[in-house]
Coordinates of C-alpha atoms (C1' of nucleotides) in Angstrom, one line a residue:
Chain A
M1440 CA 0.0 0.0 0.0
I1441 CA 1.3 3.4 -0.9
A1442 CA 1.6 5.5 2.2
R1443 CA 1.2 9.2 2.3
T1444 CA 2.4 10.3 5.7
R1445 CA 3.1 13.6 7.3
F1446 CA 5.0 15.3 10.1
A1447 CA 3.1 18.1 11.6
P1448 CA 5.1 19.9 14.3
S1449 CA 4.2 23.2 15.8
P1450 CA 7.0 25.9 15.7
T1451 CA 7.3 26.2 19.4
G1452 CA 10.9 25.5 19.9
A1453 CA 13.8 23.4 18.8
L1454 CA 13.1 19.9 17.5
H1455 CA 14.3 17.1 19.7
C1456 CA 14.8 13.4 19.1
G1457 CA 11.5 12.3 20.6
V1458 CA 9.4 14.0 17.9
V1459 CA 11.9 13.4 15.1
R1460 CA 11.8 9.7 15.7
T1461 CA 8.0 9.7 15.0
A1462 CA 8.8 11.8 11.9
L1463 CA 11.4 9.3 10.9
F1464 CA 9.0 6.4 11.0
A1465 CA 6.5 8.3 9.0
W1466 CA 9.2 9.1 6.4
L1467 CA 10.4 5.5 6.2
M1468 CA 6.8 4.4 5.6
A1469 CA 6.4 6.8 2.7
K1470 CA 9.8 6.1 1.2
Q1471 CA 9.4 2.4 1.5
S1472 CA 6.1 2.3 -0.3
G1473 CA 6.9 4.9 -2.9
G1474 CA 4.5 7.4 -1.3
Q1475 CA 5.0 10.9 -0.1
F1476 CA 6.1 12.5 3.1
L1477 CA 4.5 15.8 3.9
L1478 CA 5.6 18.6 6.2
R1479 CA 2.9 20.7 7.7
I1480 CA 3.4 23.5 10.1
E1481 CA 0.8 23.6 12.9
D1482 CA 1.0 27.2 14.0
T1483 CA -2.4 27.8 15.4
D1484 CA -1.2 28.7 18.9
Q1485 CA 0.2 32.2 18.6
K1486 CA 1.1 32.5 22.2
R1487 CA 3.5 29.6 22.2
E1488 CA 5.0 30.2 18.8
V1489 CA 8.7 30.8 18.9
E1490 CA 10.7 33.1 16.7
G1491 CA 12.5 31.1 14.0
G1492 CA 10.6 28.0 15.0
T1493 CA 9.6 27.0 11.5
E1494 CA 13.2 27.6 10.2
N1495 CA 14.5 25.4 12.9
I1496 CA 12.2 22.6 12.0
K1497 CA 13.1 22.7 8.3
E1498 CA 16.8 23.0 9.1
A1499 CA 16.8 20.0 11.5
L1500 CA 14.8 17.9 9.0
R1501 CA 17.1 18.7 6.2
W1502 CA 20.2 17.9 8.2
I1503 CA 18.9 14.6 9.4
G1504 CA 17.8 13.8 5.8
L1505 CA 14.0 13.7 6.1
Q1506 CA 13.3 15.7 3.0
W1507 CA 9.6 16.4 2.5
D1508 CA 7.9 15.8 -0.8
E1509 CA 5.2 18.4 -0.1
G1510 CA 5.2 21.3 2.3
P1511 CA 6.7 24.7 2.9
D1512 CA 9.3 25.8 0.3
V1513 CA 8.5 22.9 -2.0
G1514 CA 4.8 23.3 -2.3
G1515 CA 2.5 20.6 -3.5
P1516 CA -1.1 20.1 -4.8
Y1517 CA -2.8 20.4 -1.4
G1518 CA -1.3 23.6 0.0
P1519 CA -0.8 25.8 1.7
Y1520 CA 1.0 23.7 4.2
I1521 CA 1.1 26.2 7.0
Q1522 CA -2.1 26.2 9.1
S1523 CA -2.2 29.9 9.7
E1524 CA -2.6 30.3 5.9
R1525 CA -5.6 27.8 5.9
L1526 CA -7.8 29.6 8.4
E1527 CA -10.6 30.1 5.8
I1528 CA -10.8 26.3 5.2
Y1529 CA -11.3 25.5 8.9
K1530 CA -13.8 28.3 9.2
K1531 CA -15.8 26.9 6.3
Y1532 CA -16.0 23.4 7.9
A1533 CA -16.9 25.0 11.3
E1534 CA -19.7 26.9 9.7
G1535 CA -20.9 23.7 8.0
L1536 CA -21.1 22.0 11.4
I1537 CA -23.0 25.0 12.9
A1538 CA -25.5 24.8 10.1
K1539 CA -26.1 21.2 10.9
G1540 CA -26.4 21.8 14.6
L1541 CA -23.2 19.9 15.2
A1542 CA -21.3 22.8 16.6
Y1543 CA -22.3 25.5 19.0
A1544 CA -21.0 28.6 20.8
D1545 CA -19.7 28.0 24.3
P1546 CA -21.4 30.5 26.7
Y1547 CA -19.1 29.8 29.7
S1548 CA -16.1 31.7 30.6
K1549 CA -12.8 30.0 31.3
E1550 CA -13.3 30.7 35.0
E1551 CA -16.7 29.1 35.1
L1552 CA -15.3 26.0 33.4
Q1553 CA -12.5 25.9 35.8
V1554 CA -15.0 25.8 38.7
M1555 CA -17.0 23.0 37.1
R1556 CA -13.8 21.0 36.5
Q1557 CA -12.6 21.4 40.1
K1558 CA -16.0 20.3 41.4
A1559 CA -15.9 17.2 39.3
Q1560 CA -12.4 16.5 40.5
A1561 CA -13.4 17.0 44.1
E1562 CA -16.1 14.4 43.6
K1563 CA -13.6 12.1 41.9
R1564 CA -15.5 11.8 38.7
P1565 CA -14.4 12.8 35.2
F1566 CA -15.4 16.2 34.1
L1567 CA -17.6 16.1 31.0
Y1568 CA -18.5 19.3 29.3
R1569 CA -21.5 17.7 27.7
D1570 CA -23.1 17.5 31.2
H1571 CA -23.2 21.2 31.0
R1572 CA -24.1 21.5 27.3
P1573 CA -26.3 24.7 27.0
T1574 CA -29.8 23.9 25.8
N1575 CA -30.1 27.2 24.1
P1576 CA -26.6 28.3 23.1
P1577 CA -26.0 31.9 21.9
K1578 CA -25.4 32.5 18.2
W1579 CA -21.7 32.1 17.5
D1580 CA -20.3 35.6 16.7
G1581 CA -16.6 34.6 16.6
T1582 CA -15.8 36.0 20.1
Q1583 CA -16.8 32.9 22.0
A1584 CA -15.2 29.5 21.7
L1585 CA -16.9 27.1 19.3
R1586 CA -17.5 23.5 20.4
I1587 CA -18.2 20.4 18.4
K1588 CA -21.1 18.3 19.5
L1589 CA -20.1 14.7 19.8
E1590 CA -22.2 11.8 20.9
P1591 CA -20.7 9.6 23.6
K1592 CA -20.1 6.0 22.7
V1593 CA -17.6 3.2 23.0
W1594 CA -14.9 3.5 20.3
S1595 CA -12.8 0.6 19.2
W1596 CA -10.3 0.8 16.4
D1597 CA -7.3 -1.0 15.0
D1598 CA -4.0 0.8 15.6
A1599 CA -1.3 -0.3 13.3
V1600 CA 1.2 -0.5 16.2
M1601 CA -0.9 -0.9 19.3
G1602 CA -3.4 -3.3 17.9
T1603 CA -7.1 -3.1 18.8
V1604 CA -7.7 -0.3 21.2
T1605 CA -11.1 0.2 23.0
M1606 CA -12.1 3.3 24.9
G1607 CA -15.3 4.2 26.8
P1608 CA -17.7 7.0 26.2
E1609 CA -16.0 9.2 28.9
M1610 CA -13.2 9.7 26.4
I1611 CA -15.6 11.6 24.1
D1612 CA -16.6 15.1 24.9
D1613 CA -17.6 18.3 23.2
Y1614 CA -14.2 19.9 22.6
I1615 CA -13.3 23.3 21.3
I1616 CA -12.7 23.5 17.6
I1617 CA -12.3 27.3 17.3
K1618 CA -10.9 29.3 20.2
A1619 CA -12.1 32.7 21.2
D1620 CA -9.1 34.3 19.5
G1621 CA -10.5 33.0 16.2
F1622 CA -7.8 30.3 15.7
P1623 CA -8.8 26.7 15.3
T1624 CA -7.5 24.0 17.6
Y1625 CA -5.1 21.2 16.7
N1626 CA -7.8 18.6 17.5
F1627 CA -10.0 20.0 14.7
C1628 CA -7.7 21.3 12.0
H1629 CA -5.3 18.4 11.8
I1630 CA -8.2 16.2 11.0
I1631 CA -9.3 18.5 8.2
D1632 CA -5.8 18.8 6.8
D1633 CA -5.0 15.1 7.0
H1634 CA -8.2 14.4 5.1
L1635 CA -7.7 17.2 2.5
M1636 CA -4.1 16.3 2.0
K1637 CA -5.1 12.6 1.5
I1638 CA -2.9 11.3 4.3
T1639 CA -3.2 7.5 4.5
H1640 CA -1.4 6.8 7.8
I1641 CA -1.4 9.2 10.7
T1642 CA 1.7 8.7 12.9
R1643 CA 1.3 10.1 16.4
S1644 CA 3.3 9.8 19.5
Q1645 CA 1.6 7.7 22.3
E1646 CA 0.6 10.8 24.3
F1647 CA -2.2 11.3 21.8
I1648 CA -3.8 7.8 22.0
S1649 CA -6.4 8.8 24.5
S1650 CA -7.6 11.5 22.1
V1651 CA -8.2 9.2 19.2
P1652 CA -11.9 8.6 20.0
K1653 CA -12.4 12.3 19.7
F1654 CA -10.6 12.3 16.3
L1655 CA -12.6 9.3 15.1
A1656 CA -15.8 10.9 16.2
T1657 CA -14.9 14.1 14.4
H1658 CA -14.3 12.2 11.2
E1659 CA -17.7 10.6 11.6
V1660 CA -19.4 14.0 12.1
L1661 CA -17.6 15.3 9.0
G1662 CA -18.6 12.2 7.1
W1663 CA -15.0 11.1 6.4
E1664 CA -13.1 7.8 6.8
S1665 CA -10.3 8.0 9.3
P1666 CA -6.8 7.3 8.0
I1667 CA -4.9 4.4 9.7
N1668 CA -3.8 5.4 13.1
C1669 CA -0.2 4.5 13.9
T1670 CA 0.7 5.2 17.5
M1671 CA 4.4 5.3 18.1
P1672 CA 5.9 4.4 21.5
Q1673 CA 7.4 7.1 23.5
V1674 CA 11.1 8.0 23.7
M1675 CA 12.0 8.4 27.3
D1676 CA 14.8 10.5 28.7
E1677 CA 17.9 8.9 30.4
T1678 CA 16.1 8.6 33.7
G1679 CA 13.4 6.5 32.1
K1680 CA 10.9 8.5 34.2
R1681 CA 9.4 10.7 31.6
K1682 CA 9.1 11.2 27.9
L1683 CA 11.7 13.2 26.1
S1684 CA 10.5 16.8 26.1
K1685 CA 11.6 20.3 25.7
R1686 CA 10.4 21.1 29.1
Y1687 CA 12.9 18.7 30.7
G1688 CA 15.8 19.7 28.6
A1689 CA 15.7 17.3 25.7
K1690 CA 18.7 18.2 23.5
P1691 CA 17.8 20.0 20.2
I1692 CA 18.6 17.7 17.3
L1693 CA 20.8 20.3 15.7
D1694 CA 23.1 20.1 18.8
Y1695 CA 24.1 16.7 17.6
R1696 CA 25.1 18.3 14.3
D1697 CA 27.1 20.9 16.1
T1698 CA 28.8 18.3 18.3
G1699 CA 29.8 16.4 15.2
F1700 CA 27.4 13.5 14.9
L1701 CA 26.7 11.9 11.6
P1702 CA 23.0 12.2 10.6
E1703 CA 23.0 8.6 9.4
A1704 CA 24.2 7.5 12.8
L1705 CA 21.5 9.5 14.6
V1706 CA 18.9 8.1 12.2
N1707 CA 20.2 4.5 12.9
F1708 CA 20.0 5.2 16.6
M1709 CA 16.6 6.7 16.6
A1710 CA 15.2 3.9 14.4
T1711 CA 16.3 1.3 16.7
I1712 CA 14.6 2.8 19.7
G1713 CA 11.4 1.0 19.4
W1714 CA 12.0 -0.9 16.3
N1715 CA 14.2 -3.8 15.1
D1716 CA 14.0 -6.1 12.1
G1717 CA 14.2 -9.3 14.1
T1718 CA 17.8 -10.1 13.1
E1719 CA 20.9 -9.4 15.0
Q1720 CA 21.9 -6.5 12.8
E1721 CA 22.8 -3.3 14.7
I1722 CA 24.2 -1.0 12.1
Y1723 CA 21.9 0.1 9.3
T1724 CA 22.4 2.5 6.5
V1725 CA 19.4 4.7 5.6
P1726 CA 18.6 2.7 2.5
E1727 CA 18.6 -0.4 4.6
L1728 CA 16.2 1.1 7.0
I1729 CA 13.9 2.1 4.2
E1730 CA 13.9 -1.4 2.9
K1731 CA 13.5 -3.2 6.2
F1732 CA 11.3 -1.0 8.3
S1733 CA 7.9 -2.3 9.2
L1734 CA 5.2 -1.0 11.4
G1735 CA 4.4 -4.5 12.6
R1736 CA 7.8 -4.7 14.3
V1737 CA 7.5 -1.4 16.1
Q1738 CA 7.6 -1.9 19.9
K1739 CA 4.6 -1.0 22.0
S1740 CA 6.6 0.0 25.0
G1741 CA 8.6 3.2 25.3
G1742 CA 12.4 3.2 25.0
I1743 CA 15.1 5.1 26.8
F1744 CA 17.3 7.4 24.8
D1745 CA 20.7 5.9 25.7
E1746 CA 23.4 8.3 24.6
K1747 CA 26.2 5.8 25.2
R1748 CA 24.7 3.6 22.4
L1749 CA 24.5 6.6 20.1
L1750 CA 28.1 7.3 20.8
W1751 CA 29.1 3.8 19.8
L1752 CA 26.9 3.9 16.8
N1753 CA 28.4 7.2 15.6
G1754 CA 32.0 5.8 16.0
A1755 CA 30.9 2.8 14.0
H1756 CA 29.5 4.9 11.2
I1757 CA 32.6 7.1 11.2
R1758 CA 34.8 4.0 10.8
R1759 CA 32.7 2.8 7.9
L1760 CA 33.5 5.9 5.9
S1761 CA 36.6 6.1 3.7
L1762 CA 39.1 8.9 4.4
D1763 CA 37.9 10.8 1.4
E1764 CA 34.2 10.5 2.5
L1765 CA 35.1 11.6 6.0
Y1766 CA 37.3 14.5 5.2
P1767 CA 34.7 17.0 4.0
K1768 CA 32.4 16.1 6.9
V1769 CA 34.9 17.2 9.5
E1770 CA 35.8 20.5 7.7
D1771 CA 34.3 22.8 10.4
F1772 CA 35.8 20.9 13.3
W1773 CA 39.5 21.4 13.0
P1774 CA 41.4 23.4 15.6
S1775 CA 41.9 27.0 14.7
S1776 CA 45.6 26.4 14.4
A1777 CA 44.9 24.2 11.5
A1778 CA 43.6 27.0 9.4
K1779 CA 46.8 27.3 7.3
A1780 CA 47.5 23.6 7.0
S1781 CA 47.3 22.0 3.6
V1782 CA 44.5 19.6 2.7
D1783 CA 47.1 16.8 2.3
Y1784 CA 48.5 17.4 5.7
K1785 CA 45.1 17.5 7.3
K1786 CA 44.1 14.3 5.5
N1787 CA 47.2 12.6 6.8
V1788 CA 46.3 13.7 10.3
L1789 CA 42.7 12.6 10.0
R1790 CA 43.8 9.2 8.8
L1791 CA 45.6 8.7 12.1
V1792 CA 42.6 9.6 14.3
H1793 CA 40.0 8.1 12.1
E1794 CA 39.4 5.0 14.1
R1795 CA 39.3 6.7 17.5
L1796 CA 36.9 9.5 16.6
K1797 CA 33.6 9.2 18.3
F1798 CA 32.3 12.6 17.3
F1799 CA 33.9 15.4 15.3
S1800 CA 34.2 18.0 18.1
E1801 CA 36.8 15.7 19.6
L1802 CA 39.1 16.6 16.7
P1803 CA 40.9 19.5 18.2
G1804 CA 41.7 17.6 21.4
L1805 CA 43.0 14.7 19.3
T1806 CA 45.0 16.6 16.8
S1807 CA 46.0 20.1 17.9
F1808 CA 49.7 19.0 18.4
F1809 CA 49.9 18.4 14.7
F1810 CA 49.3 22.1 14.1
E1811 CA 50.9 23.9 17.0
E1812 CA 53.5 23.2 19.6
P1813 CA 52.0 21.5 22.6
M1814 CA 51.9 23.0 26.0
L1815 CA 53.8 20.6 28.3
S1816 CA 52.4 20.6 31.8
D1817 CA 54.8 20.2 34.8
T1818 CA 53.2 17.0 35.8
I1819 CA 53.2 15.3 32.4
F1820 CA 56.0 13.0 33.3
S1821 CA 54.9 12.2 36.9
E1822 CA 51.4 11.3 35.6
N1823 CA 52.8 8.6 33.3
K1824 CA 53.3 5.3 35.0
Q1825 CA 56.3 4.4 33.0
L1826 CA 58.0 7.8 32.7
K1827 CA 57.7 8.8 36.3
K1828 CA 60.6 6.3 37.0
L1829 CA 63.0 8.5 35.0
N1830 CA 64.7 11.5 36.4
A1831 CA 65.5 14.6 34.4
D1832 CA 69.0 13.5 33.6
E1833 CA 68.0 10.1 32.3
R1834 CA 65.3 11.7 30.1
K1835 CA 67.9 14.1 28.7
A1836 CA 70.3 11.3 28.0
M1837 CA 67.7 9.4 26.1
L1838 CA 66.4 12.3 24.1
T1839 CA 69.9 13.2 23.1
K1840 CA 70.4 9.8 21.5
V1841 CA 67.0 10.0 20.0
A1842 CA 67.7 13.4 18.4
A1843 CA 70.9 12.1 17.0
A1844 CA 69.3 9.1 15.4
L1845 CA 66.4 11.1 14.0
E1846 CA 68.8 13.6 12.4
R1847 CA 69.9 10.7 10.1
S1848 CA 66.4 9.5 9.4
D1849 CA 64.5 10.1 6.2
F1850 CA 61.3 10.2 8.3
S1851 CA 59.5 7.4 6.5
E1852 CA 57.6 5.3 8.9
A1853 CA 59.8 2.3 8.2
D1854 CA 63.1 4.2 8.6
L1855 CA 61.9 5.8 11.8
E1856 CA 61.1 2.5 13.3
A1857 CA 64.4 1.0 12.1
R1858 CA 66.3 3.7 13.9
M1859 CA 64.3 3.9 17.1
R1860 CA 64.0 0.1 17.9
P1861 CA 67.7 -0.5 18.4
L1862 CA 67.9 2.4 20.9
I1863 CA 65.8 0.3 23.3
D1864 CA 68.6 -2.2 23.7
E1865 CA 71.3 0.4 23.6
L1866 CA 69.7 2.4 26.3
Q1867 CA 68.7 -0.7 28.2
T1868 CA 65.1 0.4 28.5
K1869 CA 61.6 -0.8 27.4
P1870 CA 59.6 0.2 24.4
G1871 CA 56.9 1.7 26.6
I1872 CA 59.5 4.0 28.2
L1873 CA 61.4 5.1 25.2
F1874 CA 58.4 5.6 22.9
G1875 CA 56.4 7.1 25.7
L1876 CA 59.1 9.7 26.3
I1877 CA 59.3 10.6 22.7
R1878 CA 55.5 10.7 22.4
V1879 CA 55.1 13.1 25.4
T1880 CA 57.9 15.3 24.2
V1881 CA 56.6 15.7 20.8
T1882 CA 52.8 15.6 21.3
G1883 CA 52.5 16.9 24.9
S1884 CA 50.1 14.0 25.6
N1885 CA 50.1 10.4 26.8
I1886 CA 47.5 9.6 24.2
A1887 CA 48.3 9.8 20.5
P1888 CA 48.3 7.7 17.4
G1889 CA 51.1 5.3 16.8
L1890 CA 54.5 6.9 17.3
F1891 CA 56.1 6.3 13.9
E1892 CA 53.0 7.4 12.0
T1893 CA 52.8 10.5 14.2
L1894 CA 56.4 11.5 13.6
H1895 CA 56.1 10.7 9.9
V1896 CA 53.1 13.0 9.5
L1897 CA 54.6 15.7 11.8
G1898 CA 57.8 15.7 9.8
R1899 CA 61.5 16.2 10.5
E1900 CA 61.4 19.9 11.3
K1901 CA 58.6 19.9 13.8
T1902 CA 59.8 16.8 15.5
L1903 CA 63.4 17.8 15.9
T1904 CA 62.5 21.3 17.0
R1905 CA 60.3 20.0 19.8
I1906 CA 62.9 17.5 21.0
K1907 CA 65.6 20.1 21.0
K1908 CA 63.4 22.5 22.8
M1909 CA 62.9 19.9 25.5
L1910 CA 66.6 19.3 25.8
Chain B
rG1241 C1' -8.6 9.8 41.0
rG1242 C1' -11.0 8.2 35.9
rC1243 C1' -9.4 6.2 31.3
rC1244 C1' -5.5 4.1 28.0
rC1245 C1' -1.0 1.7 27.0
rC1246 C1' 3.1 -1.2 28.6
rA1247 C1' 6.2 -5.1 31.4
rU1248 C1' 12.9 -10.3 29.1
rC1249 C1' 20.0 -8.5 31.6
rG1250 C1' 21.5 -1.4 34.0
rU1251 C1' 20.1 0.1 28.5
rC1252 C1' 18.2 -1.2 23.3
rU1253 C1' 16.1 -5.9 22.1
rA1254 C1' 15.4 -11.5 20.0
rG1255 C1' 11.8 -14.9 21.5
rC1256 C1' 5.6 -15.8 19.3
rG1257 C1' 4.1 -23.6 24.6
rG1258 C1' 9.3 -27.6 25.2
rU1259 C1' 15.7 -22.9 24.1
rU1260 C1' 22.0 -24.2 28.2
rA1261 C1' 16.5 -17.6 27.3
rG1262 C1' 20.2 -15.3 21.9
rG1263 C1' 22.5 -10.5 20.2
rA1264 C1' 24.2 -5.4 20.9
rC1265 C1' 25.6 -1.0 24.1
rA1266 C1' 27.7 -0.2 28.9
rC1267 C1' 30.8 -2.5 32.5
rC1268 C1' 34.9 -6.1 34.0
rA1269 C1' 39.1 -9.4 32.7
rG1270 C1' 42.5 -11.2 29.0
rG1271 C1' 45.0 -11.0 24.1
rU1272 C1' 47.3 -7.9 20.0
rU1273 C1' 50.3 -3.3 20.9
rC1274 C1' 55.0 2.0 22.0
rU1275 C1' 50.1 5.0 24.8
rC1276 C1' 45.1 5.5 23.4
rA1277 C1' 41.7 3.6 20.1
rU1278 C1' 40.4 -0.2 16.7
rC1279 C1' 40.2 -5.5 16.6
rC1280 C1' 39.8 -10.6 19.0
rU1281 C1' 38.5 -13.8 23.3
rG1282 C1' 36.1 -14.5 27.8
rG1283 C1' 33.0 -12.8 32.0
rC1284 C1' 29.0 -10.3 34.8
rA1285 C1' 23.9 -9.7 34.1
rA1286 C1' 17.0 -10.6 32.7
rC1287 C1' 11.8 -13.5 31.9
rC1288 C1' 7.7 -8.2 38.1
rC1289 C1' 4.3 -11.2 41.5
rG1290 C1' 0.1 -14.5 42.3
rG1291 C1' -3.5 -17.5 40.4
rG1292 C1' -5.3 -20.4 36.4
rU1293 C1' -5.2 -23.3 31.2
rU1294 C1' -1.7 -27.2 29.8
rC1295 C1' 1.9 -33.2 30.2
rG1296 C1' 4.7 -28.5 30.1
rA1297 C1' 4.6 -21.8 30.6
rU1298 C1' 9.1 -16.2 29.6
rU1299 C1' 5.3 -17.2 25.9
rC1300 C1' -2.0 -18.0 26.5
rC1301 C1' -6.1 -16.1 30.2
rC1302 C1' -7.4 -13.4 34.8
rG1303 C1' -5.9 -10.5 39.1
rG1304 C1' -2.4 -7.7 41.5
rU1305 C1' 2.1 -4.7 41.5
rG1306 C1' 5.1 -1.4 38.9
rG1307 C1' 6.1 2.1 35.0
rG1308 C1' 4.5 5.6 31.3
rG1309 C1' 0.7 8.6 29.0
rU1310 C1' -3.7 11.5 29.2
rC1311 C1' -7.8 14.1 31.3
rA1312 C1' -6.5 22.7 28.4
rC1313 C1' -9.7 28.2 24.5
rC1314 C1' -1.2 23.5 23.9
rA1315 C1' 0.1 20.7 20.3

RNA sequence: GGCCCCAUCGUCUAGCGGUUAGGACACCAGGUUCUCAUCCUGGCAACCCGGGUUCGAUUCCCGGUGGGGUCACCA
């Protein structure tokens, strides 16, 4: 079945992985079936709208690779795709309902409703507006809220993920379709839009599942068939105690870009929270996900966002790339001291750290000594288990020999090794001590790529300058 | 509180009546090695509880318990 799916966020802040995971599944369904993925901006709450919200959504989706087939910027046959530009449409349907006696003006103030709600709560029973439904409502003049009239009944439906779900009549109530400020509510307009835009599968996060009877009843009142409801399990934060949400500091998705994550790694990670293909495969490319994704294998229970796993996955995806594929992706992450370095030199450096890179913003810490003289801390020798056994004179004696041997080297990796190895016996020391001493002297760090590769890339001049300076 | 959903290692999960309950992340140990990383080997670690059904339940049913979600003129 060809799926037309949509992602319909409201521009109220930065997009985080919880909502993008739902968008990803919708996108995968569309791509897999040869259908379309739509982006629709749900900006009917002016109070919560955030400056730049829509731009952030588009930027985040583009970075992660969820390009929409219809929506803002790209257009499409059922536009506009921004709800604030569709107000006349919603109004038309609202008026249609009024004419049929299926919608009516709400005569109560917010305060009056609040009192009724509290009373019901105090009596430990659900508050139902329809118990207070006015018998003779005022004519709707656009300054009151407009409510839809829904008949209570038991609703049962097939959810593509959750299976058959049944909810009682208390889940149905007369809800507001147009607010007193003239804007329609999400509950009302997303149904109209999904219908008009010919959406076949509605993906929603689990928090909406108890609203589905309302949506189903609204379809019925409008005389439409409901698309297939696909309720996605929640993504929980690292505590596992609550869903990922802006309110509790869920990381904006673009932060992962800025930290140097690969979008395909993040996609791989998000897809496998709540979905697996039943095999033991862990690492998926995007085309593989498109091929293998299936709604039937989406988990019903929520999953925790485990950043350690993301880190591992990102490293694994980085290691899959060739040097030439990786190089352009790390362009913005080099230390500032690398600004004047040549492409060839930077590629050689990148090759040496390729396998240990977990995310790109580690790059300066891993490579800065290739571009500038390292700062040697006073404790650098005492911190090293092997080197702390040497006193300053012994270090000096060793480095003097090293310098002399290096003077004669052509600085190829093989020649460097051929000249350094014999010094171990000559100086009656161990590889760990001799090589460690050179490493610390030249890189300023106890952690670096292989010594001969490092010296080779660094070159004769930088290497000898640093050793002589130490002497 | 009402309603809904859920329940396998710490985490992501496989399992769909009979398995030594499998894999991955994380963690620990060892190997390779000049450090780190990669890689390899090994280890630790789970079926929430109680009733049924059945020759036999992690698996099916019921009830608890626990967790999450939701009850707005927000989406």
